[in-house]
Coordinates of C-alpha atoms in Angstrom, one line a residue:
Chain A
M1 CA 101.3 131.0 105.9
D2 CA 100.7 127.3 105.2
I3 CA 103.3 124.6 105.9
A4 CA 102.8 121.3 104.3
L5 CA 105.0 118.2 103.9
T6 CA 104.4 115.7 101.1
F7 CA 105.9 112.3 101.9
L8 CA 107.3 111.3 98.4
G9 CA 109.2 108.2 99.5
T10 CA 108.9 106.4 102.8
A11 CA 110.8 103.2 102.1
G12 CA 114.1 102.1 103.6
S13 CA 117.0 101.3 101.3
V14 CA 114.8 99.1 99.0
P15 CA 111.6 100.3 97.4
T16 CA 108.3 98.3 97.7
P17 CA 105.2 98.3 95.5
Q18 CA 103.8 100.9 97.9
R19 CA 106.8 102.9 99.0
N20 CA 109.4 104.8 96.9
L21 CA 112.9 105.7 98.1
S22 CA 113.5 108.6 100.4
A23 CA 112.2 112.1 99.6
T24 CA 110.1 114.6 101.4
L25 CA 108.8 117.9 100.1
L26 CA 108.5 120.8 102.5
Q27 CA 106.3 123.7 101.4
R28 CA 106.1 126.9 103.4
G29 CA 104.3 129.7 101.4
S30 CA 106.2 129.9 98.2
D31 CA 109.3 128.1 99.5
R32 CA 109.6 124.6 98.2
I33 CA 112.3 122.5 99.8
L34 CA 113.1 118.9 98.9
V35 CA 114.7 116.8 101.7
D36 CA 116.6 113.9 100.1
C37 CA 116.0 112.7 96.5
G38 CA 116.0 108.9 96.2
E39 CA 115.7 107.2 92.8
G40 CA 112.2 107.9 91.3
T41 CA 111.6 111.2 93.2
Q42 CA 110.9 113.1 90.0
R43 CA 108.1 110.7 89.2
Q44 CA 106.7 110.9 92.7
L45 CA 106.7 114.8 92.4
I46 CA 104.8 114.5 89.1
R47 CA 102.4 112.0 90.7
A48 CA 101.8 114.3 93.6
A49 CA 101.3 117.3 91.3
V50 CA 103.2 119.6 93.6
G51 CA 104.9 122.0 91.3
L52 CA 108.0 120.1 90.1
T53 CA 109.8 123.1 88.7
Q54 CA 109.4 125.5 91.7
I55 CA 111.7 123.7 94.1
Q56 CA 114.4 126.2 95.0
T57 CA 116.3 124.2 97.6
I58 CA 117.4 120.5 98.0
L59 CA 118.7 119.3 101.3
L60 CA 120.5 116.0 101.4
T61 CA 120.8 114.2 104.7
H62 CA 123.7 112.0 103.6
L63 CA 125.3 110.6 100.5
H64 CA 124.1 107.0 100.4
A65 CA 122.7 106.2 96.9
D66 CA 119.2 105.5 98.1
H67 CA 119.0 109.2 99.2
Y68 CA 120.4 110.9 96.1
L69 CA 120.1 108.8 93.0
G70 CA 117.0 110.7 91.9
L71 CA 119.0 113.9 91.6
P72 CA 120.5 113.5 88.1
G73 CA 117.1 112.6 86.6
L74 CA 115.3 115.5 88.4
L75 CA 117.9 118.0 87.2
K76 CA 117.8 116.7 83.6
T77 CA 114.0 116.8 83.6
W78 CA 114.0 120.4 84.8
D79 CA 116.4 121.2 82.0
L80 CA 114.2 119.5 79.4
W81 CA 111.3 121.6 80.7
G82 CA 113.3 124.8 80.2
R83 CA 114.0 125.7 83.9
T84 CA 116.1 128.9 84.2
D85 CA 115.8 129.5 88.0
P86 CA 118.8 128.4 90.0
V87 CA 118.6 125.5 92.5
D88 CA 120.7 125.3 95.6
I89 CA 121.7 121.8 96.8
H90 CA 123.0 121.4 100.3
G91 CA 124.5 118.3 101.9
P92 CA 127.0 117.1 104.4
R93 CA 130.8 116.7 104.0
G94 CA 131.5 114.7 100.9
L95 CA 129.0 116.4 98.7
L96 CA 131.6 118.3 96.7
D97 CA 133.4 115.1 95.9
L98 CA 130.1 113.6 94.6
V99 CA 129.3 116.6 92.5
E100 CA 132.1 115.9 90.1
L101 CA 130.6 112.5 89.5
L102 CA 127.0 113.7 89.2
R103 CA 128.0 116.5 86.8
R104 CA 129.3 114.0 84.4
I105 CA 126.0 112.2 84.4
I106 CA 123.9 115.3 84.3
G107 CA 125.8 117.2 81.7
R108 CA 125.2 120.9 81.1
T109 CA 122.0 122.5 82.3
D110 CA 120.5 125.8 81.3
F111 CA 119.9 126.8 84.9
P112 CA 122.5 127.3 87.6
V113 CA 123.0 124.5 90.1
H114 CA 124.8 125.6 93.3
W115 CA 126.3 122.9 95.5
H116 CA 127.0 123.6 99.2
E117 CA 128.6 121.4 101.9
Q118 CA 127.2 122.2 105.3
R119 CA 128.0 121.3 108.8
A120 CA 125.8 120.9 111.9
G121 CA 124.7 124.3 113.1
D122 CA 124.9 126.0 109.6
V123 CA 121.9 128.2 108.9
L124 CA 120.2 128.9 105.6
P125 CA 117.9 131.9 105.8
L126 CA 114.4 131.9 104.4
S127 CA 111.9 134.8 104.6
G128 CA 110.7 134.8 108.2
A129 CA 112.3 131.4 108.9
R130 CA 115.6 129.5 108.6
L131 CA 116.8 126.0 107.8
V132 CA 119.4 124.7 110.3
A133 CA 121.6 121.7 109.8
V134 CA 121.4 119.3 112.7
A135 CA 124.0 116.7 113.7
T136 CA 122.8 113.1 113.2
D137 CA 124.6 109.8 113.7
H138 CA 124.9 107.5 110.7
R139 CA 127.7 105.4 109.2
I140 CA 128.9 108.3 107.0
P141 CA 128.7 112.1 107.5
S142 CA 125.0 112.9 107.9
L143 CA 122.7 115.8 108.8
G144 CA 119.1 116.3 109.8
W145 CA 117.4 119.5 108.9
M146 CA 115.3 121.8 111.0
L147 CA 112.8 124.4 109.6
A148 CA 112.4 127.0 112.3
E149 CA 110.1 130.0 111.8
D150 CA 110.9 133.4 113.5
D151 CA 108.7 134.3 116.4
R152 CA 105.6 136.1 115.4
P153 CA 104.5 139.4 117.1
G154 CA 102.2 139.0 120.0
R155 CA 98.5 139.2 119.6
F156 CA 97.3 142.9 119.1
D157 CA 94.9 144.0 121.7
V158 CA 92.4 146.2 119.8
A159 CA 90.4 147.2 122.8
A160 CA 93.5 148.3 124.8
A161 CA 94.7 150.3 121.8
R162 CA 91.4 152.1 121.6
R163 CA 91.4 152.7 125.3
L164 CA 94.8 154.4 125.0
G165 CA 93.5 156.6 122.2
V166 CA 95.2 154.9 119.2
T167 CA 93.1 155.6 116.1
D168 CA 92.4 152.7 113.8
G169 CA 94.6 152.7 110.7
P170 CA 98.3 153.2 110.1
D171 CA 99.2 153.6 113.8
C172 CA 98.0 150.1 114.6
G173 CA 100.4 148.8 111.9
R174 CA 103.3 150.8 113.3
L175 CA 102.7 149.3 116.8
Q176 CA 102.5 145.8 115.4
R177 CA 105.8 146.3 113.6
G178 CA 107.3 147.4 116.9
E179 CA 107.2 151.2 116.6
A180 CA 105.9 153.6 119.3
V181 CA 103.2 156.0 118.2
T182 CA 101.9 159.3 119.6
T183 CA 98.1 159.8 120.0
T184 CA 96.2 162.9 119.1
D185 CA 96.3 164.0 122.7
G186 CA 100.0 163.7 122.9
Q187 CA 100.4 160.4 124.8
T188 CA 103.1 157.9 123.7
V189 CA 101.9 154.4 123.2
R190 CA 104.5 151.6 123.1
P191 CA 104.1 148.3 121.4
T192 CA 104.3 146.5 124.7
D193 CA 101.2 148.4 125.8
V194 CA 99.0 146.8 123.2
L195 CA 100.8 143.6 122.1
G196 CA 100.9 140.2 123.9
S197 CA 104.2 138.4 124.2
P198 CA 105.7 137.2 121.0
R199 CA 104.3 133.9 119.8
P200 CA 106.6 131.1 118.7
G201 CA 106.9 130.2 115.0
R202 CA 106.6 126.6 113.9
R203 CA 109.5 124.2 114.1
I204 CA 109.9 120.9 112.2
V205 CA 112.9 118.6 112.3
L206 CA 113.5 115.9 109.7
T207 CA 116.2 113.3 110.1
G208 CA 117.7 111.0 107.4
D209 CA 119.1 107.7 108.4
T210 CA 120.3 108.0 112.0
R211 CA 120.7 106.3 115.4
P212 CA 118.8 108.1 118.1
C213 CA 120.9 111.1 119.2
A214 CA 121.0 113.9 121.7
S215 CA 121.5 116.6 119.0
V216 CA 118.2 115.6 117.4
I217 CA 116.4 115.6 120.8
A218 CA 117.9 119.1 121.4
A219 CA 116.9 120.5 118.0
A220 CA 113.4 118.9 118.2
S221 CA 112.8 120.1 121.8
G222 CA 109.1 121.2 121.8
A223 CA 108.9 121.1 118.0
D224 CA 105.6 120.9 116.2
L225 CA 106.8 117.9 114.1
L226 CA 109.6 115.4 114.1
V227 CA 110.1 113.1 111.1
H228 CA 112.5 110.4 112.1
D229 CA 114.2 107.3 110.8
S230 CA 112.2 104.2 111.9
T231 CA 113.7 101.5 109.7
F232 CA 113.1 98.5 112.0
T233 CA 111.1 97.3 114.9
S234 CA 112.9 96.2 118.1
A235 CA 112.9 92.7 116.8
E236 CA 116.0 93.9 114.9
Q237 CA 117.5 96.1 117.6
Q238 CA 121.0 94.7 116.9
R239 CA 120.6 95.2 113.1
A240 CA 119.5 98.8 113.8
E241 CA 122.7 99.5 115.8
E242 CA 124.9 97.8 113.2
T243 CA 123.5 99.7 110.3
Y244 CA 123.1 103.0 112.2
H245 CA 119.4 103.2 111.9
S246 CA 116.6 103.5 114.5
T247 CA 113.9 101.2 115.6
S248 CA 110.4 102.6 115.9
R249 CA 110.7 102.4 119.7
E250 CA 113.9 104.4 119.6
A251 CA 112.3 107.0 117.2
A252 CA 109.3 107.3 119.6
T253 CA 111.7 107.7 122.6
V254 CA 113.5 110.5 120.9
A255 CA 110.1 112.2 120.2
K256 CA 109.1 111.7 123.9
E257 CA 112.3 113.0 125.3
A258 CA 112.2 116.0 122.9
G259 CA 108.6 116.7 123.9
V260 CA 107.5 117.1 120.2
R261 CA 103.9 117.6 119.4
R262 CA 103.8 115.0 116.7
L263 CA 106.0 112.3 115.3
A264 CA 106.0 110.9 111.8
L265 CA 107.9 107.6 111.1
T266 CA 109.7 107.0 107.8
H267 CA 112.4 105.0 106.0
L268 CA 110.6 101.8 106.7
S269 CA 112.3 98.5 105.9
Y270 CA 110.2 96.1 103.8
R271 CA 111.2 93.4 106.3
H272 CA 108.7 94.7 108.9
H273 CA 104.9 95.3 108.6
P274 CA 104.2 99.0 108.9
R275 CA 101.4 98.1 111.4
D276 CA 104.1 96.6 113.7
I277 CA 106.4 99.6 113.3
H278 CA 103.5 101.9 114.1
A279 CA 102.2 99.9 117.0
E280 CA 105.6 99.7 118.7
A281 CA 106.1 103.5 118.4
R282 CA 102.7 104.3 119.8
E283 CA 103.4 102.4 123.0
V284 CA 106.1 104.9 123.8
F285 CA 104.7 108.0 122.0
P286 CA 101.0 107.8 121.1
D287 CA 100.9 110.9 118.9
C288 CA 102.7 109.4 116.0
V289 CA 101.7 108.7 112.4
L290 CA 103.1 106.5 109.7
P291 CA 102.6 108.3 106.4
A292 CA 102.1 106.5 103.2
D293 CA 103.7 107.7 100.0
L294 CA 102.1 110.9 98.6
D295 CA 100.4 111.6 102.0
R296 CA 100.4 115.3 102.8
M297 CA 100.8 116.6 106.3
I298 CA 99.7 120.1 107.3
V299 CA 101.5 121.9 110.1
P300 CA 99.2 124.6 111.5
F301 CA 100.3 127.4 113.8
P302 CA 100.6 125.8 117.3
E303 CA 97.5 127.5 118.7
K304 CA 95.4 126.0 115.8
G305 CA 96.2 122.4 116.6
A306 CA 98.8 119.7 116.0
A307 CA 100.2 118.7 112.6
Y308 CA 97.9 116.2 110.8
L309 CA 97.8 114.1 107.7
E310 CA 95.2 115.4 105.2
K311 CA 93.6 112.0 105.1
E312 CA 93.1 112.0 108.9
P313 CA 90.0 113.4 110.5
V314 CA 91.0 117.0 111.3
A315 CA 91.3 117.6 115.1
V316 CA 89.2 120.6 116.0
P317 CA 91.3 122.7 118.5
S318 CA 89.5 122.9 121.9
Chain B
M1 CA 109.1 77.5 75.8
D2 CA 107.4 80.7 76.8
I3 CA 108.5 84.1 75.7
A4 CA 107.1 87.1 77.5
L5 CA 107.9 90.8 77.6
T6 CA 107.0 93.0 80.5
F7 CA 106.9 96.7 79.7
L8 CA 108.4 98.2 82.8
G9 CA 108.7 101.8 81.5
T10 CA 107.1 103.2 78.4
A11 CA 107.7 106.9 78.9
G12 CA 109.9 109.1 76.8
S13 CA 112.7 111.1 78.5
V14 CA 110.3 112.4 81.3
P15 CA 108.2 110.0 83.4
T16 CA 104.4 110.6 83.9
P17 CA 102.0 109.5 86.6
Q18 CA 101.3 106.5 84.4
R19 CA 104.6 105.7 82.7
N20 CA 108.0 105.2 84.1
L21 CA 111.3 105.6 82.3
S22 CA 112.6 103.1 79.7
A23 CA 112.9 99.4 80.6
T24 CA 111.6 96.2 79.2
L25 CA 112.0 92.7 80.6
L26 CA 112.4 89.9 78.2
Q27 CA 111.8 86.3 79.6
R28 CA 112.4 83.2 77.6
G29 CA 112.3 80.1 79.7
S30 CA 114.6 80.7 82.5
D31 CA 116.5 83.5 80.7
R32 CA 115.7 87.0 82.1
I33 CA 117.0 89.8 80.0
L34 CA 116.5 93.5 80.9
V35 CA 116.6 95.9 78.0
D36 CA 117.4 99.4 79.3
C37 CA 117.2 100.4 82.9
G38 CA 115.8 103.9 83.4
E39 CA 115.4 105.5 86.8
G40 CA 112.9 103.6 88.9
T41 CA 113.3 100.3 87.1
Q42 CA 114.0 98.3 90.3
R43 CA 110.6 99.4 91.7
Q44 CA 108.8 98.6 88.5
L45 CA 110.3 95.1 88.7
I46 CA 109.2 94.8 92.3
R47 CA 105.7 96.0 91.3
A48 CA 105.6 93.5 88.4
A49 CA 106.7 90.7 90.7
V50 CA 108.8 89.1 88.0
G51 CA 111.8 87.8 89.8
L52 CA 114.0 90.8 90.5
T53 CA 117.1 88.7 91.3
Q54 CA 117.0 86.3 88.4
I55 CA 118.0 88.7 85.7
Q56 CA 121.2 87.4 84.2
T57 CA 121.7 89.9 81.4
I58 CA 121.1 93.7 80.9
L59 CA 121.2 95.2 77.5
L60 CA 121.5 99.0 77.1
T61 CA 120.4 100.6 73.9
H62 CA 122.4 103.8 74.5
L63 CA 123.9 105.8 77.3
H64 CA 121.4 108.7 77.8
A65 CA 120.6 109.0 81.5
D66 CA 116.9 108.2 81.1
H67 CA 117.9 104.7 79.9
Y68 CA 120.5 103.8 82.5
L69 CA 120.0 105.8 85.7
G70 CA 118.2 102.8 87.3
L71 CA 121.3 100.6 87.1
P72 CA 123.1 101.7 90.3
G73 CA 120.0 101.3 92.4
L74 CA 119.2 97.9 91.0
L75 CA 122.7 96.6 91.5
K76 CA 122.7 98.0 95.1
T77 CA 119.4 96.3 95.8
W78 CA 120.6 93.0 94.5
D79 CA 123.6 93.3 96.7
L80 CA 121.5 94.1 99.8
W81 CA 119.4 91.0 98.9
G82 CA 122.5 88.9 98.9
R83 CA 122.8 88.1 95.2
T84 CA 125.9 86.1 94.4
D85 CA 125.2 85.2 90.7
P86 CA 127.0 87.3 88.2
V87 CA 125.3 89.8 85.9
D88 CA 126.4 90.7 82.4
I89 CA 125.8 94.2 81.2
H90 CA 126.1 95.0 77.5
G91 CA 125.9 98.3 75.8
P92 CA 127.2 100.4 72.9
R93 CA 130.6 102.1 72.6
G94 CA 131.1 104.4 75.6
L95 CA 129.9 101.9 78.2
L96 CA 133.3 101.3 79.6
D97 CA 133.8 105.0 80.1
L98 CA 130.6 105.2 82.0
V99 CA 131.4 102.1 84.1
E100 CA 134.1 103.9 86.0
L101 CA 131.6 106.5 87.0
L102 CA 128.8 104.1 87.9
R103 CA 131.3 101.9 90.0
R104 CA 132.0 104.9 92.2
I105 CA 128.2 105.2 92.9
I106 CA 127.6 101.5 93.2
G107 CA 130.6 100.7 95.4
R108 CA 131.6 97.1 96.0
T109 CA 129.1 94.3 95.3
D110 CA 129.2 90.7 96.5
F111 CA 128.4 89.4 93.0
P112 CA 130.4 89.9 89.9
V113 CA 129.3 92.6 87.4
H114 CA 130.7 92.1 83.9
W115 CA 130.5 95.1 81.5
H116 CA 130.8 94.6 77.8
E117 CA 130.9 97.0 74.9
Q118 CA 129.2 95.6 71.8
R119 CA 128.9 96.7 68.2
A120 CA 126.2 96.1 65.6
G121 CA 126.3 92.4 64.6
D122 CA 127.8 91.1 67.8
V123 CA 126.1 88.0 69.0
L124 CA 125.4 86.8 72.6
P125 CA 124.5 83.1 72.7
L126 CA 121.6 81.8 74.7
S127 CA 120.5 78.2 75.0
G128 CA 118.7 77.6 71.6
A129 CA 118.7 81.2 70.8
R130 CA 120.9 84.3 70.5
L131 CA 120.9 88.0 71.2
V132 CA 122.2 90.1 68.3
A133 CA 123.1 93.8 68.5
V134 CA 121.4 95.8 65.7
A135 CA 122.6 99.2 64.4
T136 CA 120.2 102.0 65.2
D137 CA 120.4 105.8 64.5
H138 CA 120.5 108.1 67.5
R139 CA 122.4 111.2 68.5
I140 CA 125.0 109.1 70.3
P141 CA 126.2 105.5 69.7
S142 CA 123.2 103.2 70.0
L143 CA 122.0 99.7 69.5
G144 CA 118.8 97.8 69.1
W145 CA 118.6 94.2 70.3
M146 CA 117.2 91.2 68.6
L147 CA 116.3 87.9 70.3
A148 CA 116.4 85.2 67.6
E149 CA 115.6 81.6 68.4
D150 CA 117.3 78.7 66.5
D151 CA 115.1 76.9 64.0
R152 CA 113.1 74.1 65.6
P153 CA 113.1 70.6 64.1
G154 CA 110.3 69.9 61.7
R155 CA 107.1 68.3 62.9
F156 CA 107.5 64.5 63.6
D157 CA 105.2 62.4 61.4
V158 CA 104.2 59.6 63.8
A159 CA 102.1 57.7 61.2
A160 CA 105.0 57.8 58.7
A161 CA 107.4 56.5 61.3
R162 CA 105.2 53.6 62.2
R163 CA 104.7 52.8 58.5
L164 CA 108.4 52.6 58.1
G165 CA 108.7 50.2 61.0
V166 CA 110.1 52.6 63.7
T167 CA 109.1 51.4 67.1
D168 CA 107.7 54.0 69.6
G169 CA 110.3 55.0 72.2
P170 CA 114.0 55.9 72.0
D171 CA 114.2 55.6 68.2
C172 CA 111.7 58.4 67.7
G173 CA 113.8 60.7 69.9
R174 CA 116.9 59.8 67.9
L175 CA 115.2 60.7 64.7
Q176 CA 113.9 64.0 66.1
R177 CA 117.5 64.8 67.2
G178 CA 118.6 64.3 63.6
E179 CA 120.1 60.7 63.9
A180 CA 119.2 57.9 61.5
V181 CA 117.9 54.6 63.1
T182 CA 117.7 51.0 62.0
T183 CA 114.4 49.2 62.3
T184 CA 114.1 45.6 63.6
D185 CA 113.8 44.4 60.0
G186 CA 117.1 46.1 59.1
Q187 CA 115.8 49.1 57.2
T188 CA 117.5 52.5 57.7
V189 CA 115.2 55.4 58.4
R190 CA 116.6 58.9 58.1
P191 CA 115.3 62.0 59.9
T192 CA 114.1 63.5 56.6
D193 CA 111.8 60.4 56.1
V194 CA 109.7 61.3 59.2
L195 CA 110.4 65.0 59.9
G196 CA 108.8 68.0 58.1
S197 CA 111.0 70.9 57.2
P198 CA 112.6 72.9 60.1
R199 CA 110.2 75.4 61.6
P200 CA 111.5 78.9 62.3
G201 CA 112.1 80.0 65.9
R202 CA 110.7 83.3 67.1
R203 CA 112.3 86.7 66.5
I204 CA 111.8 89.8 68.5
V205 CA 113.5 93.2 67.8
L206 CA 113.6 96.0 70.3
T207 CA 115.0 99.5 69.6
G208 CA 115.9 102.2 72.0
D209 CA 115.8 105.7 70.8
T210 CA 116.2 105.8 67.1
R211 CA 115.3 107.4 63.8
P212 CA 113.7 104.9 61.4
C213 CA 116.6 102.9 59.8
A214 CA 117.3 100.2 57.3
S215 CA 119.3 98.1 59.7
V216 CA 116.2 97.7 61.9
I217 CA 114.0 96.9 58.9
A218 CA 116.5 94.2 57.9
A219 CA 116.8 92.7 61.4
A220 CA 113.0 92.8 61.9
S221 CA 112.2 91.4 58.5
G222 CA 109.4 88.9 59.1
A223 CA 109.9 89.1 62.9
D224 CA 107.2 88.1 65.4
L225 CA 107.4 91.4 67.2
L226 CA 109.0 94.8 66.8
V227 CA 109.2 97.2 69.8
H228 CA 110.0 100.6 68.4
D229 CA 110.6 104.2 69.5
S230 CA 107.4 106.1 68.9
T231 CA 108.1 109.3 70.8
F232 CA 106.0 111.8 68.9
T233 CA 103.1 112.0 66.4
S234 CA 103.7 113.5 63.0
A235 CA 102.7 116.9 64.4
E236 CA 106.3 117.0 65.6
Q237 CA 108.0 115.5 62.7
Q238 CA 110.8 118.1 62.7
R239 CA 111.4 117.6 66.4
A240 CA 111.6 113.9 65.9
E241 CA 114.3 114.4 63.3
E242 CA 116.2 117.0 65.4
T243 CA 116.2 114.7 68.5
Y244 CA 116.8 111.5 66.6
H245 CA 113.5 109.9 67.6
S246 CA 110.7 108.4 65.5
T247 CA 107.1 109.5 65.1
S248 CA 104.5 106.8 65.4
R249 CA 103.9 107.0 61.7
E250 CA 107.6 106.3 61.1
A251 CA 107.6 103.4 63.5
A252 CA 104.6 101.9 61.8
T253 CA 106.3 102.3 58.4
V254 CA 109.3 100.5 59.6
A255 CA 107.0 97.6 60.8
K256 CA 105.2 97.6 57.5
E257 CA 108.4 97.5 55.4
A258 CA 109.9 94.8 57.6
G259 CA 106.7 92.8 57.4
V260 CA 106.7 92.1 61.1
R261 CA 103.7 90.3 62.6
R262 CA 103.1 92.8 65.4
L263 CA 104.4 96.2 66.5
A264 CA 104.5 97.6 70.0
L265 CA 105.0 101.4 70.4
T266 CA 107.0 102.7 73.3
H267 CA 109.1 105.7 74.6
L268 CA 106.0 108.0 74.4
S269 CA 106.4 111.7 75.0
Y270 CA 104.1 113.2 77.6
R271 CA 103.4 115.9 75.0
H272 CA 101.2 113.6 72.9
H273 CA 98.1 111.7 73.9
P274 CA 98.8 108.0 73.7
R275 CA 95.5 107.7 71.8
D276 CA 96.8 110.0 69.0
I277 CA 100.1 108.1 68.9
H278 CA 98.3 104.8 68.5
A279 CA 95.8 106.0 66.0
E280 CA 98.4 107.5 63.7
A281 CA 100.4 104.2 63.7
R282 CA 97.4 102.1 63.0
E283 CA 96.7 104.0 59.8
V284 CA 99.9 102.7 58.4
F285 CA 100.2 99.4 60.3
P286 CA 97.0 98.2 61.9
D287 CA 98.5 95.4 64.0
C288 CA 100.1 97.6 66.5
V289 CA 99.6 97.9 70.2
L290 CA 100.5 100.6 72.7
P291 CA 101.4 98.8 76.0
A292 CA 100.9 100.4 79.3
D293 CA 103.5 100.1 82.1
L294 CA 103.5 96.6 83.6
D295 CA 101.6 95.1 80.6
R296 CA 102.9 91.7 79.7
M297 CA 103.1 90.5 76.1
I298 CA 103.2 86.9 75.2
V299 CA 105.0 85.8 72.0
P300 CA 103.7 82.3 71.0
F301 CA 105.3 80.1 68.4
P302 CA 104.3 81.5 65.0
E303 CA 101.9 78.7 64.2
K304 CA 100.1 79.4 67.5
G305 CA 99.2 83.0 66.7
A306 CA 100.6 86.5 66.9
A307 CA 102.1 88.1 70.0
Y308 CA 99.4 89.6 72.3
L309 CA 99.1 91.6 75.4
E310 CA 97.8 89.5 78.3
K311 CA 95.0 92.0 78.8
E312 CA 93.8 91.7 75.2
P313 CA 91.3 89.1 74.3
V314 CA 93.4 86.2 73.2
A315 CA 93.2 85.5 69.5
V316 CA 92.3 81.8 68.9
P317 CA 94.5 80.5 66.1
S318 CA 92.3 79.3 63.2

């Protein structure tokens, strides 16, 4: 099952000619999850041609305007396009106060919009995976979001199964699903006889605006990908602290301490050259990328290699 | 004094990869007037590099979300950038109800924001010109906006002045300002002795969403430029009527009846190819253009030629 992220908006609080306001699309199989929805997100989705109407879930990291002002326009466009499927919108404490306001702008829609306030640790189930709200540290209530897949069954050892007398066909499926089977000569074969140990699913953590924090390091521990606030370089360390953002050095330190496989830097202030932001992070954590708007990142199963931007040369797993 | 329009957003209610939601910047000398402010306008202004912070006046044509959702983000960005100059925002009936809502999103700003409800016929003075609210016909209260310059003094006849004994220098200025002067030999020379008849200023009319209507034809009578709703082609005549928009044939007919010098078509639905919209209008009114986003249109004084897009070959006045 494919997992891909499309970086729809990688600017800090102010857009630039190259970068729109915050939004990231997370696709896993048929699940389409939008993380934040800054002004102009509907147009970025249209430009990226990634199935505007099939988004089922919107996750907001916090309720600063540059992270949600694209919502009313997106919902209105869905309505104009005749959407009937419901959409679920999750955000931190304060969301339900904002809804009243947004509803007056949006007006009536022909599809249901469900709004949910979540707290750190809350879990939203997906098929074979889950979304988990992660505590982050911003000026107002805020959440990061983790996509965590269930463990996958261990690798099926065909040769061992044959040796034990398991016939090809339905019995192999039963064993892979965790059921014991009986062979034609009356022997019981258990799943553990033919399956390797369970293989971990993929794990991706995205923060919105945040200071570096222990809860993100814990959630991202060993994750395949961390997408982290990287608003400033260390040249503006004090400003980062005052505004509850992270420098790229801090984002890289979080990635290093969590032992993530790959780091993507986002929410870049127009006051710093992306090259400087990137260079500073790489000193601490070399395996980090700085996506441009509309870049797509693929997250393969861990044994197939690390997450990569489609425009990067694909690393062939050794 | 230069007049230029920058088309910041020429899409109908839904953006496209090429076209953002409604907004047009009108520049006359140092006056910068934004007409409508759809989602994403701040980024279009940044992309167009036309002095984001110097806009003094915002005119809204009506209060559908695709025409104002860019306002909160624009005001917040101005605040982040340290703006201290006031901004005046004018719109039709209903604006003051909306303000309460927008204020909660925008929060406090370090610069004054003045909101004004206007009715058709209301006049906003500029230096040597005025903005006039024009009645339009949409589903909700709506206004078009006219920029009308004062008449300019007639052409100064240097030869005649010399013949009458006026010395070069301050006396010429007095005559041009409408004052009589006395020559060294005691003769009185009146402005009418040396000035041609007053020359008209420029006139530009912009509609928001509207059906064709008599008030626009009246306001645009003989205007240098009309920017008109042209959402559909005639293939969707009924839809145009139901949604209170204009087809391009109707927009062209308004231009023809008003005898405007040039017509610019905007608010294009993604459901029609711009080529078809343009072709249909040109059958009725050949001198019409279909600007792309970020196109700039120059409006010279009438005697210098018709309004033209900067990307067009400039017509040399005969």
